[in-house]
Short mmCIF file of C-alpha atoms and ligand atoms in Angstrom, two decimals:
data_model
loop_
_atom_site.label_atom_id
_atom_site.label_comp_id
_atom_site.label_asym_id
_atom_site.label_seq_id
_atom_site.Cartn_x
_atom_site.Cartn_y
_atom_site.Cartn_z
CA MET A 1006 99.23 92.52 114.66
CA LYS A 1007 95.51 93.02 114.10
CA PHE A 1008 93.19 93.91 116.99
CA THR A 1009 90.95 90.97 116.12
CA SER A 1010 93.68 88.58 117.33
CA PHE A 1011 93.25 89.66 120.97
CA GLY A 1012 89.76 88.14 121.15
CA PHE A 1013 88.13 91.45 122.11
CA ASP A 1014 84.39 91.81 122.53
CA GLU A 1015 82.66 92.70 119.23
CA ARG A 1016 81.35 96.01 120.61
CA LEU A 1017 84.87 97.04 121.53
CA LEU A 1018 86.19 96.04 118.09
CA GLU A 1019 83.62 98.40 116.60
CA GLY A 1020 84.98 101.25 118.71
CA ILE A 1021 88.53 100.38 117.63
CA GLU A 1022 87.49 100.40 113.99
CA ALA A 1023 85.68 103.71 114.37
CA SER A 1024 88.84 105.14 116.01
CA ASN A 1025 90.67 104.10 112.82
CA TYR A 1026 93.22 101.94 114.58
CA GLU A 1027 94.31 99.25 112.14
CA ASP A 1028 97.26 97.47 113.73
CA ALA A 1029 98.31 97.32 117.35
CA THR A 1030 101.40 99.37 118.22
CA PRO A 1031 104.40 97.53 119.76
CA VAL A 1032 103.43 98.52 123.31
CA GLN A 1033 99.87 97.34 122.68
CA GLU A 1034 101.10 94.01 121.31
CA GLN A 1035 103.12 93.37 124.44
CA VAL A 1036 100.89 94.78 127.13
CA ILE A 1037 97.36 93.76 126.06
CA PRO A 1038 97.79 89.95 126.36
CA LEU A 1039 99.38 90.32 129.81
CA ILE A 1040 96.57 92.51 131.10
CA LEU A 1041 94.00 90.08 129.68
CA GLN A 1042 95.75 87.32 131.64
CA GLY A 1043 95.27 89.33 134.82
CA LYS A 1044 98.93 90.19 135.41
CA ASP A 1045 100.21 93.28 137.22
CA ILE A 1046 102.38 95.38 134.94
CA ILE A 1047 105.12 97.93 135.16
CA ALA A 1048 105.73 99.48 131.74
CA SER A 1049 108.06 102.20 130.63
CA ALA A 1050 106.39 103.78 127.64
CA GLN A 1051 106.27 107.37 126.54
CA THR A 1052 103.35 109.34 125.23
CA GLY A 1053 102.98 108.66 121.54
CA THR A 1054 103.46 104.90 121.73
CA GLY A 1055 99.74 104.12 122.02
CA LYS A 1056 100.07 103.30 125.71
CA THR A 1057 96.66 104.70 126.66
CA ALA A 1058 94.78 102.27 124.42
CA ALA A 1059 97.20 99.54 125.59
CA PHE A 1060 95.60 99.66 129.04
CA LEU A 1061 92.12 100.93 128.13
CA LEU A 1062 91.27 98.21 125.63
CA PRO A 1063 91.86 95.16 127.84
CA VAL A 1064 90.28 96.89 130.85
CA ILE A 1065 87.16 97.79 128.85
CA HIS A 1066 87.05 94.25 127.47
CA LYS A 1067 87.24 92.77 130.97
CA ILE A 1068 84.56 95.11 132.28
CA LEU A 1069 82.33 93.98 129.41
CA THR A 1070 82.96 90.27 129.80
CA ASP A 1071 83.97 89.46 133.41
CA PRO A 1072 81.31 89.36 136.10
CA HIS A 1073 81.63 92.30 138.45
CA GLU A 1074 79.67 94.13 141.09
CA ASP A 1075 77.27 96.88 140.11
CA HIS A 1076 77.06 100.07 142.15
CA THR A 1077 80.78 100.29 142.61
CA ASN A 1078 83.59 101.94 140.73
CA ASN A 1079 85.35 99.19 138.77
CA ALA A 1080 88.53 100.74 137.40
CA LEU A 1081 90.50 103.71 138.70
CA ILE A 1082 92.99 105.54 136.49
CA ILE A 1083 95.13 108.07 138.35
CA VAL A 1084 96.92 110.67 136.22
CA PRO A 1085 99.00 113.78 136.99
CA THR A 1086 97.07 116.52 135.19
CA ARG A 1087 93.55 117.47 134.30
CA GLU A 1088 94.52 117.72 130.61
CA LEU A 1089 95.56 114.08 130.67
CA ALA A 1090 92.39 113.14 132.56
CA ILE A 1091 90.28 114.83 129.88
CA GLN A 1092 92.28 113.25 127.07
CA ILE A 1093 91.96 109.77 128.55
CA SER A 1094 88.25 110.12 129.15
CA GLN A 1095 87.82 111.16 125.50
CA HIS A 1096 89.75 108.03 124.55
CA ILE A 1097 87.39 105.96 126.70
CA GLU A 1098 84.36 107.60 125.11
CA GLY A 1099 85.65 106.78 121.62
CA LEU A 1100 86.73 103.20 122.26
CA SER A 1101 83.70 102.26 124.35
CA TYR A 1102 81.19 104.12 122.20
CA PHE A 1103 79.34 100.97 121.15
CA THR A 1104 79.31 99.49 124.66
CA SER A 1105 77.44 100.24 127.87
CA VAL A 1106 80.63 101.07 129.79
CA SER A 1107 80.27 104.26 131.83
CA SER A 1108 83.05 106.59 132.85
CA ILE A 1109 83.67 109.81 134.69
CA ALA A 1110 86.63 112.19 134.78
CA VAL A 1111 87.37 113.70 138.20
CA TYR A 1112 89.81 116.59 138.18
CA GLY A 1113 90.41 119.90 139.87
CA GLY A 1114 89.35 123.33 138.69
CA GLY A 1115 85.72 122.49 137.92
CA ASP A 1116 82.70 124.35 139.25
CA GLY A 1117 80.11 123.24 141.81
CA GLY A 1118 78.05 121.53 139.09
CA ALA A 1119 80.99 119.33 138.15
CA PHE A 1120 81.50 118.42 141.81
CA VAL A 1121 77.88 117.33 142.19
CA GLN A 1122 78.09 115.24 139.02
CA GLU A 1123 81.34 113.64 140.20
CA LYS A 1124 79.85 112.93 143.61
CA ARG A 1125 76.81 111.26 142.05
CA ALA A 1126 78.97 109.09 139.78
CA LEU A 1127 81.43 108.12 142.51
CA SER A 1128 78.70 107.22 144.97
CA THR A 1129 76.56 105.21 142.52
CA GLY A 1130 79.57 103.67 140.77
CA ALA A 1131 81.06 104.31 137.31
CA ASP A 1132 82.79 101.54 135.38
CA ILE A 1133 85.90 103.64 134.84
CA VAL A 1134 87.02 106.65 136.91
CA VAL A 1135 89.85 108.83 135.60
CA CYS A 1136 91.14 111.21 138.25
CA THR A 1137 93.87 113.52 139.41
CA PRO A 1138 95.11 112.60 142.91
CA GLY A 1139 94.20 115.79 144.79
CA LYS A 1140 90.59 115.93 143.58
CA MET A 1141 90.08 112.24 144.24
CA MET A 1142 91.33 112.66 147.81
CA ALA A 1143 88.83 115.48 148.31
CA HIS A 1144 85.98 113.14 147.33
CA ILE A 1145 87.29 110.20 149.35
CA LYS A 1146 87.46 112.34 152.49
CA MET A 1147 83.70 113.03 152.16
CA GLY A 1148 83.04 109.31 152.60
CA TYR A 1149 80.72 108.42 149.70
CA VAL A 1150 83.16 106.97 147.15
CA LYS A 1151 82.34 103.31 146.45
CA PHE A 1152 85.47 101.26 145.95
CA GLN A 1153 84.46 97.95 147.53
CA GLY A 1154 84.30 96.13 144.18
CA LEU A 1155 87.20 97.91 142.45
CA LYS A 1156 89.23 95.49 140.32
CA TYR A 1157 91.69 97.58 138.30
CA LEU A 1158 94.10 100.34 139.33
CA ILE A 1159 96.10 102.17 136.69
CA LEU A 1160 98.77 104.76 137.42
CA ASP A 1161 99.62 106.68 134.26
CA GLU A 1162 102.69 108.91 133.92
CA ALA A 1163 103.66 107.79 137.40
CA ASP A 1164 107.07 109.51 137.29
CA ARG A 1165 105.38 112.84 136.59
CA MET A 1166 102.96 112.31 139.47
CA LEU A 1167 105.83 111.73 141.87
CA ASP A 1168 107.69 114.78 140.50
CA MET A 1169 104.57 116.81 141.24
CA GLY A 1170 104.56 115.63 144.86
CA PHE A 1171 101.55 113.27 144.68
CA TYR A 1172 103.17 110.30 146.41
CA ASP A 1173 101.24 110.65 149.68
CA ASP A 1174 97.91 111.29 147.94
CA ILE A 1175 98.40 108.23 145.74
CA MET A 1176 99.22 106.02 148.72
CA MET A 1177 96.23 107.36 150.62
CA ILE A 1178 93.90 106.64 147.70
CA ILE A 1179 95.33 103.14 147.37
CA ASN A 1180 94.68 102.51 151.07
CA HIS A 1181 90.97 102.88 150.30
CA LEU A 1182 91.01 100.20 147.59
CA PRO A 1183 90.38 96.47 148.02
CA ALA A 1184 93.67 94.57 148.42
CA LYS A 1185 92.79 92.11 145.66
CA ARG A 1186 92.98 94.00 142.39
CA GLN A 1187 95.01 94.19 139.19
CA ASN A 1188 97.61 96.99 139.14
CA LEU A 1189 99.10 98.62 136.05
CA LEU A 1190 101.84 101.21 136.31
CA PHE A 1191 102.98 103.26 133.32
CA SER A 1192 105.91 105.63 133.49
CA ALA A 1193 108.10 107.32 130.87
CA THR A 1194 111.18 106.87 133.08
CA MET A 1195 112.08 104.41 135.83
CA PRO A 1196 113.94 106.30 138.56
CA PRO A 1197 114.46 104.55 141.96
CA LYS A 1198 111.40 106.23 143.49
CA ILE A 1199 109.18 104.61 140.83
CA ARG A 1200 110.76 101.23 141.63
CA GLU A 1201 109.93 101.87 145.28
CA LEU A 1202 106.31 102.74 144.44
CA ALA A 1203 106.10 99.62 142.26
CA ARG A 1204 107.43 97.44 145.12
CA ARG A 1205 104.72 98.77 147.38
CA ILE A 1206 101.72 98.39 145.13
CA LEU A 1207 102.41 95.82 142.39
CA HIS A 1208 102.16 92.07 142.81
CA GLN A 1209 104.76 90.06 140.86
CA PRO A 1210 104.56 92.46 137.93
CA ALA A 1211 105.56 91.73 134.35
CA GLU A 1212 108.04 94.37 133.25
CA ILE A 1213 107.77 95.94 129.81
CA ASN A 1214 110.15 98.39 128.30
CA ILE A 1215 109.13 100.16 125.13
CA ALA A 1216 111.12 103.20 124.28
CA MET A 1217 109.61 104.75 121.19
CA SER A 1218 112.53 105.51 118.92
CA LYS A 1219 112.46 108.87 117.23
CA PRO A 1220 113.84 109.50 113.73
CA ALA A 1221 117.39 110.89 113.79
CA GLU A 1222 117.41 114.67 113.51
CA LYS A 1223 119.78 114.61 110.55
CA ILE A 1224 117.26 112.82 108.33
CA VAL A 1225 115.45 115.33 106.13
CA GLN A 1226 111.86 114.09 105.96
CA GLU A 1227 109.39 115.11 103.28
CA ALA A 1228 105.98 113.78 102.31
CA PHE A 1229 104.20 114.03 98.95
CA VAL A 1230 100.44 113.89 99.08
CA VAL A 1231 99.35 112.26 95.82
CA TYR A 1232 96.83 110.06 94.07
CA ASP A 1233 97.85 106.40 93.67
CA THR A 1234 98.35 106.84 89.94
CA GLN A 1235 100.84 109.66 90.53
CA LYS A 1236 103.18 107.56 92.68
CA ILE A 1237 105.32 105.82 90.05
CA PRO A 1238 105.67 108.91 87.79
CA LEU A 1239 106.66 110.99 90.83
CA ILE A 1240 109.31 108.47 91.89
CA LYS A 1241 110.81 108.53 88.39
CA TYR A 1242 110.81 112.32 88.51
CA LEU A 1243 112.48 112.45 91.94
CA LEU A 1244 115.16 109.97 90.88
CA HIS A 1245 115.91 112.03 87.76
CA LYS A 1246 115.88 115.41 89.45
CA LYS A 1247 118.80 114.89 91.76
CA GLU A 1248 121.56 112.33 91.74
CA PHE A 1249 121.51 109.96 94.66
CA LYS A 1250 124.19 107.28 95.03
CA MET A 1251 122.22 104.71 96.96
CA VAL A 1252 118.45 104.69 97.03
CA LEU A 1253 116.29 102.28 98.99
CA ILE A 1254 112.58 102.22 98.13
CA PHE A 1255 110.17 100.47 100.49
CA CYS A 1256 106.84 99.02 99.45
CA SER A 1257 104.41 97.25 101.78
CA SER A 1258 103.63 94.42 99.33
CA LYS A 1259 105.62 92.15 97.04
CA ILE A 1260 103.32 93.08 94.15
CA SER A 1261 104.14 96.77 94.47
CA VAL A 1262 107.86 95.94 94.70
CA LYS A 1263 107.66 93.95 91.48
CA ASN A 1264 105.54 96.53 89.59
CA LEU A 1265 107.71 99.45 90.60
CA THR A 1266 110.98 97.63 89.81
CA ARG A 1267 109.66 96.57 86.40
CA GLU A 1268 108.70 100.16 85.62
CA LEU A 1269 112.06 101.54 86.78
CA LYS A 1270 113.99 98.99 84.76
CA ARG A 1271 111.88 99.78 81.68
CA ASN A 1272 112.99 103.38 82.10
CA ARG A 1273 116.64 102.27 82.37
CA PHE A 1274 117.11 103.03 86.04
CA PRO A 1275 119.75 100.77 87.65
CA ALA A 1276 117.18 99.15 89.92
CA ASP A 1277 116.50 95.69 91.32
CA GLU A 1278 114.18 94.11 93.86
CA ILE A 1279 114.38 92.17 97.11
CA HIS A 1280 111.50 90.34 98.82
CA SER A 1281 110.56 87.00 100.27
CA ASP A 1282 109.80 85.33 96.92
CA LEU A 1283 113.54 85.30 96.19
CA THR A 1284 115.78 82.54 97.51
CA GLN A 1285 118.31 83.41 100.20
CA GLU A 1286 121.03 83.19 97.54
CA GLN A 1287 119.24 85.58 95.20
CA ARG A 1288 118.67 88.04 98.02
CA GLU A 1289 122.31 87.98 99.01
CA GLU A 1290 123.36 88.49 95.42
CA VAL A 1291 121.17 91.57 95.06
CA LEU A 1292 122.41 92.94 98.37
CA ILE A 1293 126.05 92.49 97.33
CA LYS A 1294 125.40 94.32 94.05
CA PHE A 1295 123.74 97.13 95.98
CA LYS A 1296 126.45 97.40 98.64
CA SER A 1297 129.22 97.38 96.04
CA GLY A 1298 127.63 100.22 94.09
CA ARG A 1299 126.85 98.17 90.95
CA LEU A 1300 123.21 98.75 91.65
CA SER A 1301 122.07 102.13 92.92
CA ILE A 1302 118.34 101.60 93.45
CA LEU A 1303 116.95 98.78 95.54
CA VAL A 1304 113.20 98.23 95.85
CA ALA A 1305 112.33 96.21 98.95
CA THR A 1306 109.57 95.00 101.20
CA ASP A 1307 109.90 95.53 104.94
CA ILE A 1308 112.33 92.60 105.21
CA LEU A 1309 115.02 95.25 104.85
CA SER A 1310 113.61 97.83 107.24
CA ARG A 1311 115.17 96.53 110.45
CA GLY A 1312 118.76 96.13 111.37
CA ILE A 1313 120.43 95.68 107.97
CA ASP A 1314 123.70 97.33 107.95
CA ILE A 1315 124.23 99.27 104.76
CA ASP A 1316 125.81 102.52 105.65
CA ASN A 1317 125.77 104.86 102.69
CA ILE A 1318 122.13 105.08 101.66
CA ASP A 1319 121.39 108.71 100.91
CA LEU A 1320 117.71 108.44 100.02
CA VAL A 1321 114.89 106.30 101.37
CA ILE A 1322 111.54 106.46 99.60
CA ASN A 1323 108.39 105.08 101.17
CA TYR A 1324 106.35 104.14 98.11
CA ASP A 1325 103.49 103.65 100.53
CA VAL A 1326 102.87 104.59 104.15
CA PRO A 1327 104.28 102.02 106.58
CA HIS A 1328 101.99 100.27 109.07
CA ASP A 1329 102.99 102.24 112.15
CA GLY A 1330 105.39 104.74 113.64
CA GLU A 1331 107.97 102.10 114.57
CA ASP A 1332 108.10 100.79 110.99
CA TYR A 1333 108.40 104.33 109.69
CA VAL A 1334 111.30 105.09 112.02
CA HIS A 1335 113.02 101.83 111.08
CA ARG A 1336 112.55 102.37 107.35
CA ILE A 1337 113.84 105.93 107.26
CA GLY A 1338 116.56 105.03 109.74
CA ARG A 1339 118.24 103.13 106.87
CA THR A 1340 119.54 106.50 105.68
CA ALA A 1341 121.85 108.98 107.44
CA ARG A 1342 123.65 106.18 109.25
CA ALA A 1343 127.34 106.68 108.50
CA ALA A 1344 126.58 109.41 105.95
CA ALA A 1345 126.34 112.91 107.32
CA GLU A 1346 122.74 113.23 106.34
CA GLY A 1347 120.03 111.53 104.40
CA THR A 1348 116.64 112.21 102.88
CA ALA A 1349 113.39 110.32 103.35
CA TYR A 1350 110.42 110.84 101.05
CA THR A 1351 107.03 109.33 101.83
CA LEU A 1352 104.29 109.11 99.21
CA VAL A 1353 100.90 109.41 100.84
CA SER A 1354 97.79 108.47 98.89
CA VAL A 1355 94.30 109.68 99.81
CA LYS A 1356 93.39 106.50 101.68
CA GLU A 1357 96.73 106.51 103.52
CA GLN A 1358 96.37 110.01 104.95
CA ARG A 1359 94.88 108.89 108.28
CA LYS A 1360 97.57 106.28 108.77
CA PHE A 1361 100.26 108.84 108.02
CA HIS A 1362 98.70 111.31 110.42
CA ALA A 1363 98.76 108.63 113.16
CA ILE A 1364 102.47 108.14 112.43
CA GLU A 1365 103.07 111.87 112.68
CA LYS A 1366 101.39 111.77 116.08
CA LEU A 1367 103.47 108.81 117.15
CA ILE A 1368 106.76 110.47 116.13
CA GLY A 1369 105.59 113.68 117.77
CA LYS A 1370 105.69 116.12 114.85
CA PRO A 1371 104.25 116.69 111.39
CA VAL A 1372 106.37 115.74 108.38
CA PRO A 1373 106.67 118.71 105.95
CA LYS A 1374 104.52 118.27 102.85
CA SER A 1375 106.30 119.04 99.58
CA ILE A 1376 104.55 120.54 96.61
CA VAL A 1377 103.83 118.02 93.86
CA PRO A 1378 105.24 119.52 90.61
CA GLU A 1379 102.60 121.02 88.32
CA GLN A 1380 103.30 118.62 85.47
CA PHE A 1381 101.59 115.86 87.48
CA GLY A 1382 98.30 117.73 87.41
CA GLU A 1383 96.09 118.34 90.38
CA SER A 1384 97.05 116.54 93.60
CA PRO A 1385 94.89 115.95 96.68
CA ALA A 1386 94.92 118.18 99.75
CA TYR A 1387 96.19 116.78 103.05
CA THR A 1388 93.05 116.41 105.13
CA PRO A 1389 93.65 113.33 107.28
CA GLU A 1390 90.81 114.14 109.66
CA GLY A 1391 88.38 114.36 106.75
CA HIS A 1392 88.92 110.95 105.15
CA ARG A 1393 87.13 108.15 106.92
CA PRO A 1394 87.65 104.66 105.59
CA ALA A 1395 84.62 103.13 103.96
CA GLY A 1396 82.29 101.73 106.57
CA ALA A 1397 83.16 104.14 109.35
CA GLY A 1398 81.37 107.01 107.65
CA ALA A 1399 78.00 105.94 108.97
CA ARG A 1400 79.25 106.60 112.47
CA GLN A 1401 79.52 110.33 112.26
CA GLY A 1402 78.24 110.60 115.82
CA PHE A 1403 81.19 108.58 117.04
CA SER A 1404 82.92 111.39 118.91
CA LYS A 1405 79.72 112.68 120.45
CA PRO A 1406 80.51 113.03 124.14
CA LYS A 1407 78.75 110.60 126.43
CA ARG A 1408 77.46 112.03 129.65
CA PHE A 1409 77.23 110.41 133.02
CA PRO A 1410 74.95 108.75 134.04
CA GLN A 1411 74.87 106.58 130.94
CA ARG A 1412 73.18 103.36 130.04
CA ARG A 1413 73.57 101.19 133.09
CA LYS A 1414 73.99 97.45 133.00
CA PRO A 1415 70.66 95.61 133.35
CA GLU A 1416 70.00 95.00 137.00
P1 LIG B 2334 99.25 107.66 123.45
O1 LIG B 2334 100.66 107.15 123.41
O2 LIG B 2334 98.36 106.78 124.20
O3 LIG B 2334 99.21 109.10 123.90
O4 LIG B 2334 98.68 107.63 121.94
C1 LIG B 2334 99.19 108.45 120.91
C2 LIG B 2334 98.23 108.59 119.73
O5 LIG B 2334 98.20 107.38 118.98
C3 LIG B 2334 96.78 108.85 120.14
O6 LIG B 2334 96.29 109.90 119.34
C4 LIG B 2334 96.05 107.57 119.85
O7 LIG B 2334 94.72 107.80 119.46
C5 LIG B 2334 96.86 107.00 118.70
N1 LIG B 2334 96.85 105.53 118.67
C6 LIG B 2334 96.88 104.68 119.72
N2 LIG B 2334 96.89 103.40 119.30
C7 LIG B 2334 96.86 103.44 117.95
C8 LIG B 2334 96.86 102.43 116.92
N3 LIG B 2334 96.91 101.14 117.21
N4 LIG B 2334 96.83 102.85 115.64
C9 LIG B 2334 96.80 104.17 115.34
N5 LIG B 2334 96.80 105.17 116.26
C10 LIG B 2334 96.85 104.81 117.54
#
């Protein structure tokens, strides 16, 4: 799902584009429309699912488009650690870079200068405040924090906050907030004490459960960093080099499926294709041939990435990088099912490096990069941070930190 389908403010869409987010992650798809509708939410989602942007984007959009009081803090995000507070405020800076939204991170361990800056922001009002509970309580006790117009409360990693003993601080902070507000609670796990917290602070919440699946350990994952023109020759080489009984090759488009299959057939590989241009009957026929072993290489679009039950695939090749981490996990999860182990190769072109890097972040570890054999000539280096898509390059200053106080709304 594209970010344009949420109806976000243009300035926010620019920040999303500059952050190189192309498609919404599953948690974003589910959570964003509900937050835009004004619902309270309880979501179980781990780090790596894109949960931060899932709450930041609709909150920033609402701050930009809904009328709200000036000189008050509008949104409060409470998090367990200062590292998370810093990370989230960097996220805010990136996503809201082209807007006038102001934010401040309030966390322990800073010096006197930081305290003064926090005090100034909290007493004049920042659009978004990210804080750790203890430090926020310290400010609240001094009496200058302006919460009278606060509209959004977000508790992130709530289970961790309770494990760290922040329950009382959180409840005390909440007692200082206006009763009418939208509440969003994110937690990796849902133990009874989180349910209890939710009962006390959420109002008829929508419940969302997104457990980010991880690739099975027994799948050997490798990536080849190549130029587009090297992809088909490399696949032919890999299929020749070692004998695999059942190979499933995924392509993101029907055209690539057809081109690759044609090329494999021309080279006498026992390959065929499956995609939505075939009738149901034709698809079933191909699948039967593949399952029975009469066909050992099947080239497919993502119609085969979820839930099909073919047990003995020993190699999955991603001809191109899938859209997101979930698709990647589903595609490579077609191997190593009944079989003891399986292999998954992903071919990453220069313009796909960023997308692949985002997937590596979502699955929580880098995929080892294999050396492209010399006979293919020079291959590109893996520098995902260095390749900006066309159009974003002009925004080199994008990650420049914004300082508080920033541009204020016209008064
Ligand atoms: P989180 O789960 O919020 O910690 O996010 C994990 C990583 O995914 C962060 O580095 C985000 O910048 C990145 N991310 C979040 N949403 C997207 C998206 N839609 N596309 C690509 N990367 C994303």
